[in-house]
Amino acid sequence: MIKQKTPPFSITPEQRRELLALFELASRGMLEITANKEILARALIISFDPLFLDADIKHSNHSAAAALHLDGKRLSVNEAFLHMEAVIVPNRFRDFNNSLIENLLTPFLEQNSIHTLIILSQGSDKAFSFARFAGKNRSSALPDNTNAVTTAKPTYPIAPRLLNAALSGPEFLECSQPNQTLFKLDSPWPVRDNRAIRTLTESKQLDSLQDLGAAISVSGSSGGHLPNETTYRALRLKEQLNSRVNIFHIQLPHLSGEEEKAPAVITQLEEIIKRLVTPADS
């Protein structure tokens, strides 16, 4: 509507762009992340627009639906509560190139004003998966939601842009160490520690970043598209700002044809999140 309609008043192209940018921020929840000193902890959840709507308007993203369900919710944790807020980011390469993730997260990581950052994406198997390693490079040939593509592919990974330069940093970064009791939550879906990565020379289960040597990243534990890139940019920023915020990437069980199980996914996800902010010995 903002792009296409002619309003009954004068508006310049620049004003229309500013209005569209404001609408993007407001509609995606980026203007309503608040602080409260009485809260035990705050969790910020990032998820993503669904892809491939041109091919199928009914295509969905259960991880984004879960994030919207959790937005503004409070979970009881050890006689206090955890407050959750969610934002939905666009599947558009240009937004990431223009520092969308860095602009969004810098205030929270710099001030340690959230306890936990959770990147929530859609998995491909019947399990919750902690994607432990994020790769720097793009390697997926999939288009974004403007049908833009990059020259990246698994045999030719490329670094994303950060404004006018290629994104710099290590080939892989590791998420925070999760509470090990999480992996005992095996019902109704198992919870897995996904350490799979791919380099130009091999695919492997990575135990430590020190095992990489001079490997070139192709994909992290969540693949080579924008969810992986979101995690990498967040971890890179955490290191730069020396932040204490815990960062995790959780992939949800694949539910194609089993949408009626979505409430059970959210119930188990809530228990997982509660344990993420609970010390392992509590």
Tab-separated table of C-alpha atoms in Angstrom:
chain	number	residue	atom	x	y	z
A	1	MET	CA	0.000	0.000	0.000
A	2	ILE	CA	2.755	2.453	0.936
A	3	LYS	CA	4.631	1.651	-2.250
A	4	GLN	CA	1.695	1.671	-4.653
A	5	LYS	CA	-1.059	4.045	-3.475
A	6	THR	CA	-1.260	7.735	-4.334
A	7	PRO	CA	-2.347	9.558	-1.149
A	8	PRO	CA	-4.613	12.659	-1.192
A	9	PHE	CA	-1.625	14.840	-0.237
A	10	SER	CA	1.765	15.584	-1.658
A	11	ILE	CA	4.535	13.097	-0.844
A	12	THR	CA	8.070	13.004	-2.189
A	13	PRO	CA	9.882	9.769	-3.106
A	14	GLU	CA	12.196	10.279	-0.119
A	15	GLN	CA	9.239	10.707	2.270
A	16	ARG	CA	7.688	7.529	0.888
A	17	ARG	CA	10.943	5.639	1.505
A	18	GLU	CA	11.109	7.002	5.075
A	19	LEU	CA	7.498	5.984	5.710
A	20	LEU	CA	8.172	2.499	4.366
A	21	ALA	CA	11.265	2.156	6.573
A	22	LEU	CA	9.262	3.208	9.641
A	23	PHE	CA	6.501	0.753	8.793
A	24	GLU	CA	9.072	-2.043	8.439
A	25	LEU	CA	10.502	-1.345	11.895
A	26	ALA	CA	7.108	-1.062	13.580
A	27	SER	CA	5.429	-4.035	11.916
A	28	ARG	CA	8.388	-6.321	12.656
A	29	GLY	CA	8.424	-5.505	16.394
A	30	MET	CA	11.704	-3.593	16.318
A	31	LEU	CA	10.336	-0.445	17.989
A	32	GLU	CA	8.782	-2.066	21.054
A	33	ILE	CA	11.610	-3.932	22.762
A	34	THR	CA	11.503	-2.522	26.303
A	35	ALA	CA	13.489	-2.854	29.518
A	36	ASN	CA	12.217	-3.710	33.001
A	37	LYS	CA	14.532	-3.993	36.007
A	38	GLU	CA	12.096	-6.292	37.847
A	39	ILE	CA	12.486	-9.015	35.247
A	40	LEU	CA	14.744	-11.967	36.029
A	41	ALA	CA	15.898	-12.038	32.435
A	42	ARG	CA	14.905	-10.912	28.997
A	43	ALA	CA	15.083	-13.021	25.872
A	44	LEU	CA	15.053	-11.538	22.399
A	45	ILE	CA	13.920	-13.903	19.646
A	46	ILE	CA	14.704	-13.336	15.974
A	47	SER	CA	12.871	-15.246	13.272
A	48	PHE	CA	12.221	-14.797	9.561
A	49	ASP	CA	9.614	-14.133	6.903
A	50	PRO	CA	8.481	-17.224	5.008
A	51	LEU	CA	10.203	-17.871	1.688
A	52	PHE	CA	8.764	-18.900	-1.700
A	53	LEU	CA	5.414	-17.117	-1.404
A	54	ASP	CA	5.455	-16.437	-5.159
A	55	ALA	CA	5.330	-20.179	-5.749
A	56	ASP	CA	2.799	-20.952	-2.994
A	57	ILE	CA	0.975	-18.228	-1.070
A	58	LYS	CA	0.124	-20.819	1.616
A	59	HIS	CA	3.783	-21.506	2.353
A	60	SER	CA	4.458	-20.895	6.044
A	61	ASN	CA	7.295	-20.600	8.522
A	62	HIS	CA	6.507	-22.346	11.798
A	63	SER	CA	9.491	-20.763	13.521
A	64	ALA	CA	8.169	-17.261	12.815
A	65	ALA	CA	4.707	-18.298	13.991
A	66	ALA	CA	6.273	-19.600	17.219
A	67	ALA	CA	8.218	-16.348	17.665
A	68	LEU	CA	5.037	-14.297	17.252
A	69	HIS	CA	3.271	-16.519	19.781
A	70	LEU	CA	6.052	-15.937	22.326
A	71	ASP	CA	6.305	-12.177	21.719
A	72	GLY	CA	5.476	-10.336	24.942
A	73	LYS	CA	4.984	-13.557	26.907
A	74	ARG	CA	6.389	-14.164	30.378
A	75	LEU	CA	7.577	-17.564	31.515
A	76	SER	CA	7.848	-18.436	35.199
A	77	VAL	CA	11.436	-19.400	36.040
A	78	ASN	CA	12.600	-20.113	39.607
A	79	GLU	CA	9.954	-17.913	41.283
A	80	ALA	CA	10.740	-15.038	38.945
A	81	PHE	CA	9.930	-14.607	35.300
A	82	LEU	CA	11.478	-14.416	31.888
A	83	HIS	CA	10.121	-11.807	29.518
A	84	MET	CA	10.331	-12.574	25.808
A	85	GLU	CA	10.130	-10.263	22.841
A	86	ALA	CA	10.360	-11.219	19.188
A	87	VAL	CA	11.222	-9.559	15.916
A	88	ILE	CA	10.675	-10.933	12.417
A	89	VAL	CA	13.384	-9.969	9.959
A	90	PRO	CA	13.023	-9.915	6.173
A	91	ASN	CA	14.514	-12.553	3.919
A	92	ARG	CA	16.207	-9.903	1.780
A	93	PHE	CA	19.921	-9.842	1.061
A	94	ARG	CA	20.022	-6.064	0.710
A	95	ASP	CA	18.786	-5.516	4.291
A	96	PHE	CA	21.522	-7.748	5.674
A	97	ASN	CA	24.135	-6.054	3.480
A	98	ASN	CA	22.956	-2.704	4.866
A	99	SER	CA	23.666	-3.801	8.482
A	100	LEU	CA	20.114	-4.670	9.562
A	101	ILE	CA	21.304	-7.187	12.173
A	102	GLU	CA	24.114	-4.969	13.483
A	103	ASN	CA	21.800	-1.963	13.825
A	104	LEU	CA	19.165	-4.041	15.597
A	105	LEU	CA	21.445	-5.813	18.071
A	106	THR	CA	24.160	-3.292	18.934
A	107	PRO	CA	22.231	-1.523	21.751
A	108	PHE	CA	21.314	-4.803	23.460
A	109	LEU	CA	24.714	-6.473	23.166
A	110	GLU	CA	26.599	-3.305	24.047
A	111	GLN	CA	24.572	-2.704	27.215
A	112	ASN	CA	23.950	-6.387	28.046
A	113	SER	CA	20.298	-5.421	28.434
A	114	ILE	CA	19.075	-8.857	27.382
A	115	HIS	CA	20.089	-12.166	28.927
A	116	THR	CA	19.624	-14.380	25.886
A	117	LEU	CA	19.362	-13.926	22.127
A	118	ILE	CA	17.653	-16.767	20.275
A	119	ILE	CA	17.706	-17.113	16.511
A	120	LEU	CA	14.732	-19.311	15.679
A	121	SER	CA	14.528	-21.024	12.296
A	122	GLN	CA	12.836	-23.950	10.604
A	123	GLY	CA	14.650	-27.284	10.699
A	124	SER	CA	14.478	-30.120	8.198
A	125	ASP	CA	14.017	-33.145	10.489
A	126	LYS	CA	11.779	-34.278	13.339
A	127	ALA	CA	13.788	-32.760	16.187
A	128	PHE	CA	14.769	-29.563	17.921
A	129	SER	CA	18.306	-28.740	16.914
A	130	PHE	CA	20.881	-26.421	18.470
A	131	ALA	CA	22.892	-25.195	15.492
A	132	ARG	CA	26.214	-24.784	17.279
A	133	PHE	CA	28.430	-23.262	14.575
A	134	ALA	CA	27.759	-20.384	12.215
A	135	GLY	CA	29.735	-19.965	9.008
A	136	LYS	CA	30.757	-16.603	7.607
A	137	ASN	CA	30.010	-17.252	3.955
A	138	ARG	CA	26.872	-17.467	1.904
A	139	SER	CA	26.637	-20.683	-0.094
A	140	SER	CA	22.947	-21.182	-0.835
A	141	ALA	CA	21.758	-20.555	-4.382
A	142	LEU	CA	18.213	-19.893	-3.123
A	143	PRO	CA	16.718	-16.487	-3.931
A	144	ASP	CA	15.486	-14.066	-1.293
A	145	ASN	CA	11.955	-12.651	-1.117
A	146	THR	CA	12.658	-10.096	-3.821
A	147	ASN	CA	13.838	-12.962	-6.061
A	148	ALA	CA	17.380	-11.594	-5.784
A	149	VAL	CA	20.155	-14.167	-5.955
A	150	THR	CA	23.867	-14.028	-5.285
A	151	THR	CA	26.662	-15.812	-7.117
A	152	ALA	CA	27.130	-18.066	-4.078
A	153	LYS	CA	26.911	-21.840	-4.301
A	154	PRO	CA	28.411	-24.711	-2.293
A	155	THR	CA	31.452	-24.846	-4.551
A	156	TYR	CA	31.833	-21.064	-4.540
A	157	PRO	CA	30.973	-19.534	-1.128
A	158	ILE	CA	31.133	-15.748	-0.856
A	159	ALA	CA	31.314	-13.403	2.116
A	160	PRO	CA	28.267	-11.187	2.737
A	161	ARG	CA	28.557	-7.427	2.551
A	162	LEU	CA	28.591	-5.021	5.470
A	163	LEU	CA	27.784	-1.676	3.879
A	164	ASN	CA	30.612	-1.039	1.411
A	165	ALA	CA	32.940	-3.893	2.327
A	166	ALA	CA	32.984	-7.670	2.547
A	167	LEU	CA	32.102	-8.964	6.019
A	168	SER	CA	35.322	-9.753	7.853
A	169	GLY	CA	35.900	-12.286	10.593
A	170	PRO	CA	36.761	-15.934	11.327
A	171	GLU	CA	35.376	-18.586	9.000
A	172	PHE	CA	33.222	-20.048	11.808
A	173	LEU	CA	31.958	-18.826	15.173
A	174	GLU	CA	30.442	-20.901	17.986
A	175	CYS	CA	27.203	-20.241	19.849
A	176	SER	CA	26.983	-20.166	23.635
A	177	GLN	CA	27.208	-23.445	25.548
A	178	PRO	CA	23.656	-24.662	26.250
A	179	ASN	CA	22.547	-26.198	29.520
A	180	GLN	CA	23.215	-29.916	28.991
A	181	THR	CA	19.925	-30.893	30.655
A	182	LEU	CA	18.245	-29.617	27.495
A	183	PHE	CA	19.289	-32.725	25.625
A	184	LYS	CA	17.278	-34.868	28.041
A	185	LEU	CA	14.051	-33.184	26.906
A	186	ASP	CA	13.345	-35.919	24.382
A	187	SER	CA	9.555	-35.810	24.333
A	188	PRO	CA	7.644	-35.337	22.157
A	189	TRP	CA	10.684	-34.425	20.028
A	190	PRO	CA	14.357	-35.098	20.691
A	191	VAL	CA	16.689	-32.148	21.283
A	192	ARG	CA	19.974	-32.440	19.414
A	193	ASP	CA	23.337	-30.735	19.528
A	194	ASN	CA	23.965	-30.063	15.849
A	195	ARG	CA	27.688	-29.633	15.213
A	196	ALA	CA	27.638	-30.277	11.461
A	197	ILE	CA	29.616	-27.868	9.277
A	198	ARG	CA	30.843	-27.821	5.717
A	199	THR	CA	34.071	-26.404	4.335
A	200	LEU	CA	35.428	-26.343	0.809
A	201	THR	CA	37.286	-29.586	1.493
A	202	GLU	CA	34.974	-31.605	3.748
A	203	SER	CA	31.756	-31.984	5.713
A	204	LYS	CA	32.238	-32.918	9.374
A	205	GLN	CA	30.964	-32.877	12.933
A	206	LEU	CA	33.033	-30.154	14.536
A	207	ASP	CA	34.126	-30.550	18.160
A	208	SER	CA	36.090	-27.312	18.471
A	209	LEU	CA	36.933	-24.273	16.392
A	210	GLN	CA	40.580	-25.155	16.941
A	211	ASP	CA	40.061	-28.210	14.717
A	212	LEU	CA	39.436	-26.103	11.612
A	213	GLY	CA	42.878	-24.970	10.578
A	214	ALA	CA	42.694	-22.809	7.459
A	215	ALA	CA	39.357	-24.195	6.246
A	216	ILE	CA	37.051	-21.969	4.162
A	217	SER	CA	33.438	-21.980	5.375
A	218	VAL	CA	30.682	-23.188	3.086
A	219	SER	CA	27.859	-23.636	5.584
A	220	GLY	CA	27.300	-23.589	9.307
A	221	SER	CA	25.208	-26.004	11.335
A	222	SER	CA	22.027	-24.357	10.026
A	223	GLY	CA	23.097	-24.164	6.381
A	224	GLY	CA	24.308	-21.347	4.147
A	225	HIS	CA	21.357	-18.946	3.927
A	226	LEU	CA	20.184	-15.968	5.983
A	227	PRO	CA	19.387	-17.732	9.312
A	228	ASN	CA	23.004	-18.927	9.465
A	229	GLU	CA	24.182	-15.446	8.507
A	230	THR	CA	22.053	-13.856	11.242
A	231	THR	CA	23.749	-16.066	13.832
A	232	TYR	CA	27.210	-15.317	12.477
A	233	ARG	CA	26.619	-11.559	12.463
A	234	ALA	CA	25.254	-11.699	16.032
A	235	LEU	CA	28.217	-13.746	17.307
A	236	ARG	CA	30.694	-11.505	15.486
A	237	LEU	CA	29.105	-8.430	17.058
A	238	LYS	CA	29.148	-10.063	20.500
A	239	GLU	CA	32.907	-10.574	20.201
A	240	GLN	CA	33.484	-7.025	18.986
A	241	LEU	CA	31.485	-5.542	21.881
A	242	ASN	CA	32.790	-8.019	24.483
A	243	SER	CA	29.161	-8.731	25.373
A	244	ARG	CA	27.932	-11.171	28.025
A	245	VAL	CA	24.703	-11.980	26.167
A	246	ASN	CA	24.168	-15.690	25.459
A	247	ILE	CA	23.416	-16.436	21.798
A	248	PHE	CA	21.727	-19.600	20.539
A	249	HIS	CA	20.318	-20.776	17.228
A	250	ILE	CA	17.407	-23.201	17.619
A	251	GLN	CA	15.861	-25.009	14.679
A	252	LEU	CA	12.320	-26.300	15.154
A	253	PRO	CA	11.047	-29.750	14.168
A	254	HIS	CA	9.810	-30.025	10.590
A	255	LEU	CA	5.990	-30.142	10.613
A	256	SER	CA	4.996	-30.425	6.967
A	257	GLY	CA	1.628	-32.197	6.956
A	258	GLU	CA	1.483	-32.240	10.765
A	259	GLU	CA	0.471	-28.651	11.498
A	260	GLU	CA	-1.852	-29.820	14.264
A	261	LYS	CA	1.278	-30.538	16.337
A	262	ALA	CA	2.348	-26.871	16.405
A	263	PRO	CA	0.990	-26.235	19.958
A	264	ALA	CA	3.094	-29.129	21.286
A	265	VAL	CA	6.162	-27.677	19.563
A	266	ILE	CA	5.604	-24.350	21.311
A	267	THR	CA	5.085	-26.033	24.698
A	268	GLN	CA	8.411	-27.872	24.399
A	269	LEU	CA	10.109	-24.742	23.044
A	270	GLU	CA	9.006	-22.806	26.131
A	271	GLU	CA	10.585	-25.447	28.392
A	272	ILE	CA	13.789	-25.296	26.337
A	273	ILE	CA	13.942	-21.508	26.667
A	274	LYS	CA	13.353	-21.680	30.423
A	275	ARG	CA	16.332	-24.017	30.797
A	276	LEU	CA	18.481	-21.744	28.641
A	277	VAL	CA	18.296	-19.040	31.325
A	278	THR	CA	18.612	-21.469	34.252
A	279	PRO	CA	22.059	-22.442	35.624
A	280	ALA	CA	22.899	-26.079	34.950
A	281	ASP	CA	23.193	-26.914	38.665
A	282	SER	CA	19.896	-25.311	39.732
